[in-house]
Tab-separated table of C-alpha atoms in Angstrom:
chain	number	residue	atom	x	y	z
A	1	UNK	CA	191.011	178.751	-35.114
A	2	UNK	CA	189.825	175.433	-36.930
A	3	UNK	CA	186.404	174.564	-36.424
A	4	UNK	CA	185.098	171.082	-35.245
A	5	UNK	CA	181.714	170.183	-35.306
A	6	UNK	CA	179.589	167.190	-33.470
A	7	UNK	CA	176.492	165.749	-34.250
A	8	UNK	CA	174.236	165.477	-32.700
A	9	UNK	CA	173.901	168.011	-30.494
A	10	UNK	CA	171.523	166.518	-27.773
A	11	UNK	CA	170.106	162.723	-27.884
A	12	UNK	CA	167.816	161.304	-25.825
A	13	UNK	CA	167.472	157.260	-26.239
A	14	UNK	CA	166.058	154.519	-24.508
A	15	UNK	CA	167.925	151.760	-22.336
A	16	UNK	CA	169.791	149.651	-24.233
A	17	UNK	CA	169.344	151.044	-27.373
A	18	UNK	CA	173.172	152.185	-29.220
A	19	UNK	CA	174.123	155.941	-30.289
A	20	UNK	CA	176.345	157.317	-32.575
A	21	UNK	CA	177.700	160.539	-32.381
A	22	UNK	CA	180.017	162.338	-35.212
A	23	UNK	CA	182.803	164.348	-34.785
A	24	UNK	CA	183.791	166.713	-37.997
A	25	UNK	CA	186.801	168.838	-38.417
A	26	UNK	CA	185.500	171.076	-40.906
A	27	UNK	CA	188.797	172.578	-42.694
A	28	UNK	CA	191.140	171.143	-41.881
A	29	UNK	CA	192.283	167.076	-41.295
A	30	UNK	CA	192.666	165.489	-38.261
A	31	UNK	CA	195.101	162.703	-38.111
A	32	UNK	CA	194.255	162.571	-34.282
A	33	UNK	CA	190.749	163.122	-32.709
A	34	UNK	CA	190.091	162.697	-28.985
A	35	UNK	CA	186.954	161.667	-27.291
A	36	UNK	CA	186.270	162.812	-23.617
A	37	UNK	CA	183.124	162.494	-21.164
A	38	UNK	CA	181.930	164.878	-18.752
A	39	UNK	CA	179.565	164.386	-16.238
A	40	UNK	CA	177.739	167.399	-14.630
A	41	UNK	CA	179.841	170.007	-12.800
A	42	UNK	CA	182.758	167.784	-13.129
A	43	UNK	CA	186.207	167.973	-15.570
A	44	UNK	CA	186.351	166.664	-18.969
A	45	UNK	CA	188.128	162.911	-18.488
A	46	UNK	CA	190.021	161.567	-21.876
A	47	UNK	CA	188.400	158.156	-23.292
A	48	UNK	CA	190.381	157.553	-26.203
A	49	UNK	CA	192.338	158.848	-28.575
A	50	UNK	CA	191.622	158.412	-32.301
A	51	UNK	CA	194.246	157.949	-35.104
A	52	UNK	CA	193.099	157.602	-38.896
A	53	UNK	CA	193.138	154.550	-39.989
A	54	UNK	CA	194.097	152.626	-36.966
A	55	UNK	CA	192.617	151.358	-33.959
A	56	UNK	CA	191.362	153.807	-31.336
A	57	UNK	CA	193.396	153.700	-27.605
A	58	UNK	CA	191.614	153.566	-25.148
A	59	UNK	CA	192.106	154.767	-21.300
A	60	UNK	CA	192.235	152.924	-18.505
A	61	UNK	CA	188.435	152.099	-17.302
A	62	UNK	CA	187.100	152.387	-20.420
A	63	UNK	CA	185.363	149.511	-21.905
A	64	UNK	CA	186.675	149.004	-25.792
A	65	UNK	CA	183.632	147.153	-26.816
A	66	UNK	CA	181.280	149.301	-25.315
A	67	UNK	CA	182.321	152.823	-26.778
A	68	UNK	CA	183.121	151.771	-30.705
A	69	UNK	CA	185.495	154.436	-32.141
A	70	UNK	CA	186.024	154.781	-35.695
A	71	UNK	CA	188.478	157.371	-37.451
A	72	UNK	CA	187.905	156.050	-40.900
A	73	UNK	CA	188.948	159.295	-42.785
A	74	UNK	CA	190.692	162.761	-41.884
A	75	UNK	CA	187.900	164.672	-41.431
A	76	UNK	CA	185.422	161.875	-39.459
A	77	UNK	CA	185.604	160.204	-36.045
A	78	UNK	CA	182.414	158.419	-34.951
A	79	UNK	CA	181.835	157.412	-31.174
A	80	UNK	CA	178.848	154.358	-31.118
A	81	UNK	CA	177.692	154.212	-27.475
A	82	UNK	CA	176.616	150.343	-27.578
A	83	UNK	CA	173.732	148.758	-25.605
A	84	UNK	CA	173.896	152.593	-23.615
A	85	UNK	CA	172.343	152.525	-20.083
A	86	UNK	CA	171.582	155.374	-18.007
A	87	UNK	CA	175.038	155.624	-16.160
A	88	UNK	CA	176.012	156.237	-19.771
A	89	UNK	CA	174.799	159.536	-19.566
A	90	UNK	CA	176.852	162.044	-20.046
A	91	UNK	CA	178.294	165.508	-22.220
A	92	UNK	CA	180.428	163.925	-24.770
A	93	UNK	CA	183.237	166.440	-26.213
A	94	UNK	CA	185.301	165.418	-29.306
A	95	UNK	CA	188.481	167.481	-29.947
A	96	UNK	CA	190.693	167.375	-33.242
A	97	UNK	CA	194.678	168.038	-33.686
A	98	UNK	CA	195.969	170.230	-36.968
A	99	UNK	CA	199.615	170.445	-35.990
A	100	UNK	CA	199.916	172.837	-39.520
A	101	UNK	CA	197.875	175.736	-37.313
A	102	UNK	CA	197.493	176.891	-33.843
A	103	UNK	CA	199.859	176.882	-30.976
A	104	UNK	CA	202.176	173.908	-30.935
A	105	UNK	CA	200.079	170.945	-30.409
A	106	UNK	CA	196.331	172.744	-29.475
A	107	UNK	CA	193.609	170.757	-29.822
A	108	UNK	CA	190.188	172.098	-31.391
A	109	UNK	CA	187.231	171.221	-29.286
A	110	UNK	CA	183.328	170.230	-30.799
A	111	UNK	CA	180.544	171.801	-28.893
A	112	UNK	CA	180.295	168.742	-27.548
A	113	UNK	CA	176.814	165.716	-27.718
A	114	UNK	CA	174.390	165.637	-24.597
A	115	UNK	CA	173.226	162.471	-24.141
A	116	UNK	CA	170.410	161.116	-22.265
A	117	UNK	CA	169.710	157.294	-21.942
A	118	UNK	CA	166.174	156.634	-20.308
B	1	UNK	CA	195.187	160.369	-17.271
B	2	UNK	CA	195.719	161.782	-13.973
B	3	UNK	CA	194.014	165.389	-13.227
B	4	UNK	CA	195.569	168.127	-11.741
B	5	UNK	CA	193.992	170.610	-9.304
B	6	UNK	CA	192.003	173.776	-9.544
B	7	UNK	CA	191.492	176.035	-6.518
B	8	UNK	CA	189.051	177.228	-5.935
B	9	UNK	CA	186.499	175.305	-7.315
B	10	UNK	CA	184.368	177.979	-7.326
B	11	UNK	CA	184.054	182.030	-6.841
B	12	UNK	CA	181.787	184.451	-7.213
B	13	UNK	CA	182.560	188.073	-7.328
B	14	UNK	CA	181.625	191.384	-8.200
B	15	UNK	CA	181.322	192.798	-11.997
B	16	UNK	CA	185.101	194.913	-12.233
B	17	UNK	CA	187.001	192.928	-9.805
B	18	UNK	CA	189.828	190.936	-10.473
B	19	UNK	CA	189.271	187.010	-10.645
B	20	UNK	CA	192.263	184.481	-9.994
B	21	UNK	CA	192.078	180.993	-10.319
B	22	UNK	CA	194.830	178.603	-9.297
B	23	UNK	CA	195.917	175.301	-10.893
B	24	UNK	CA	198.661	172.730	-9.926
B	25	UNK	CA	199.851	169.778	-12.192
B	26	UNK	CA	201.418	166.750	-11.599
B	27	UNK	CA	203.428	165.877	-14.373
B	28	UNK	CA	206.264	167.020	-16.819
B	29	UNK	CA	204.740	168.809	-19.085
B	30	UNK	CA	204.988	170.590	-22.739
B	31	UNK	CA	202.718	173.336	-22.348
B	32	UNK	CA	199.832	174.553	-20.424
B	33	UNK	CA	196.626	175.643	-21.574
B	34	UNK	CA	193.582	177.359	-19.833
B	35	UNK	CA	190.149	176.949	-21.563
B	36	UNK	CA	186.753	178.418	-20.383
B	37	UNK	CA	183.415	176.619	-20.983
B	38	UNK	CA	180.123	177.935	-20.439
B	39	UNK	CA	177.163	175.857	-19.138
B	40	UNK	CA	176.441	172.918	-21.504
B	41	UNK	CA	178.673	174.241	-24.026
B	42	UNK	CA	182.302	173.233	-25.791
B	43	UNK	CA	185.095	174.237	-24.744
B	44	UNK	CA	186.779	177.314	-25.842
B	45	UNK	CA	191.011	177.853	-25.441
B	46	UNK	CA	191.876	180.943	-23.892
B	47	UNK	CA	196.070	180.430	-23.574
B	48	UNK	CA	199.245	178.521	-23.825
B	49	UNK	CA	201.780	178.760	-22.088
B	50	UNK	CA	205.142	176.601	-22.948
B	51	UNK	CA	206.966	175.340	-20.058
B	52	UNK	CA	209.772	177.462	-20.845
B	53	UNK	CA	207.651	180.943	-20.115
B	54	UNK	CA	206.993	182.170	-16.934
B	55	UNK	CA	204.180	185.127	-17.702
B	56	UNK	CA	201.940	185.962	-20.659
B	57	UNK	CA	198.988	188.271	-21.400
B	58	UNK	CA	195.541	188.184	-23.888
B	59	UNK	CA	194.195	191.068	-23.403
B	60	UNK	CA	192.518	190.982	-19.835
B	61	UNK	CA	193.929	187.403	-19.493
B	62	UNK	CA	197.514	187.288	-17.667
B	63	UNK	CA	198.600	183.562	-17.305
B	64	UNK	CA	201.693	182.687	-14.836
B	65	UNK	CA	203.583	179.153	-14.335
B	66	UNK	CA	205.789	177.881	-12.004
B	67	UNK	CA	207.463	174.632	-13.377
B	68	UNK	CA	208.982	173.978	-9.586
B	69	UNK	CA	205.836	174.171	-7.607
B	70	UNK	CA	203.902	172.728	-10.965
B	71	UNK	CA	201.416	175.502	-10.043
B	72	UNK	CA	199.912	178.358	-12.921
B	73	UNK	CA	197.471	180.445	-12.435
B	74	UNK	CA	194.662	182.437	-14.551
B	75	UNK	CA	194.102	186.208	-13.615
B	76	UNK	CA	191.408	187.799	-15.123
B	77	UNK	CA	191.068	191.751	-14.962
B	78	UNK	CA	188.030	194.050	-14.442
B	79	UNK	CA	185.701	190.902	-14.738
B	80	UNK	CA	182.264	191.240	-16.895
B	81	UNK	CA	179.024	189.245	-16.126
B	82	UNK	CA	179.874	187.183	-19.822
B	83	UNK	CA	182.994	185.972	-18.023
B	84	UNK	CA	180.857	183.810	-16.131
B	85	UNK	CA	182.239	180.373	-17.011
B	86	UNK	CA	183.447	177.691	-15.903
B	87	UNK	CA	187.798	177.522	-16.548
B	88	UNK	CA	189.702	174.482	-16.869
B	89	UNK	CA	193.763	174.389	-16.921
B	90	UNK	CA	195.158	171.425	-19.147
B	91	UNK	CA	198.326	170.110	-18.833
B	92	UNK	CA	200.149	168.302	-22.194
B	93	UNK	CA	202.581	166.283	-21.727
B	94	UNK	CA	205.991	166.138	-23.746
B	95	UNK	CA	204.680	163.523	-25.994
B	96	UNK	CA	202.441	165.822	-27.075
B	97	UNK	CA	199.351	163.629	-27.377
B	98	UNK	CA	197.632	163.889	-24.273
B	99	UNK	CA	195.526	166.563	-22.422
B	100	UNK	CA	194.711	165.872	-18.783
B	101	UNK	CA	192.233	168.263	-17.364
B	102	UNK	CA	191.847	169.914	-13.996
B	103	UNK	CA	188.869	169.856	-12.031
B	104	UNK	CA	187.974	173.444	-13.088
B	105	UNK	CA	186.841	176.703	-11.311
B	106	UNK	CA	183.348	177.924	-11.385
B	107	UNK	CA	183.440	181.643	-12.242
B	108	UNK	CA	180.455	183.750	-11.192
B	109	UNK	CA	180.714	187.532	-11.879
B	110	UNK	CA	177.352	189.421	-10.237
B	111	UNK	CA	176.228	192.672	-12.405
């Protein structure tokens, strides 16, 4: 399968501080990237999904200005946790669409950024 | 998004026994995946299965889905202690753009 790839892997960062994390499809381009959030021992929840060159959409509950997405080219999304708090952390898990390979539609996961906000 | 439903959410069983995990859905969908993720890891896809099939096998994996009870479920044979994991079902929809994800089923296998 493709591979996607997230950097970086852990982060630990103070209160208020802002984080960005990178997610890579590394051979293949990604005209849609999702971003999801998982908090321990609970399911992955979709934030937003991530078209090149447009603006990301967002799900319900989550705050626009607070989680920056930007999907400036077919390989690179970039998630900027703004002002992060501890409530803000979380597992973070990117996942890229190829629709030229896999099963119809499958989406290729990142090994996903653990972030810690003291 | 709305989540569907995993049951159970967790069970732990012996190394060579069987393991099945259930999952129902709530909406129309396209497809239906299962993924596995270990502890603090990605997540890795194990299946689809289209909303036209009713059964399909990888190798110890045997998937089953039953569009009028929007229920599928995950059997995996003659379990090994690496299959500890935790497994996720994820419904797409017919647009095709969205994966909502179950609450997932914590997989223990003992040695």
């Amino acid at each position: 399968g493709a591979v996607v790839s997230q950097h970086p892997s852990w982060v630990i960062c103070k209160s208020g501080t802002s984080v960005k994390i990178e997610c890579r499809s590394l051979d293949f381009q990604a005209t849609t990237m999702f971003w999801y959030r998982q908090f321990p021992k609970q399911s992955l929840m979709l934030m937003a999904t991530s078209n090149e060159g447009s603006k990301a959409t967002y799900e319900q509950g989550v705050e626009k200005d607070k989680f920056l997405i930007n999907h400036a080219s077919l390989t690179l999304s970039t998630l900027t946790v703004t002002s992060a708090h501890p409530e803000d952390s979380s597992f973070y898990i990117c996942s890229a669409r190829d629709p030229g390979r896999g099963e119809y539609n499958e989406q290729f996961f990142g090994p996903g950024t653990r972030l810690t906000v003291l | 998004s709305q989540q569907g439903e995993e049951d159970p959410q967790a069970l732990s069983i012996q190394e060579g026994e069987n393991a099945t995990m259930n999952c129902s859905y709530k909406t129309s969908i396209n497809n239906l995946q299962w993924y596995r993720q270990n502890s603090g890891r990605g997540l890795v896809h194990l299946i689809l299965i289209r909303s036209n099939e009713r059964e399909k096998h990888s190798g110890r994996l045997r998937v089953t889905l039953d569009t009028s009870k929007k229920s599928s479920s995950l059997l995996i044979t003659a379990s090994r202690a690496a299959d500890t994991a935790s497994y996720f079902c994820v419904e797409q929809n017919n647009a095709g753009n969205m994966l909502t994800f179950g609450g997932g089923t914590r997989l223990m296998v003992k040695p």
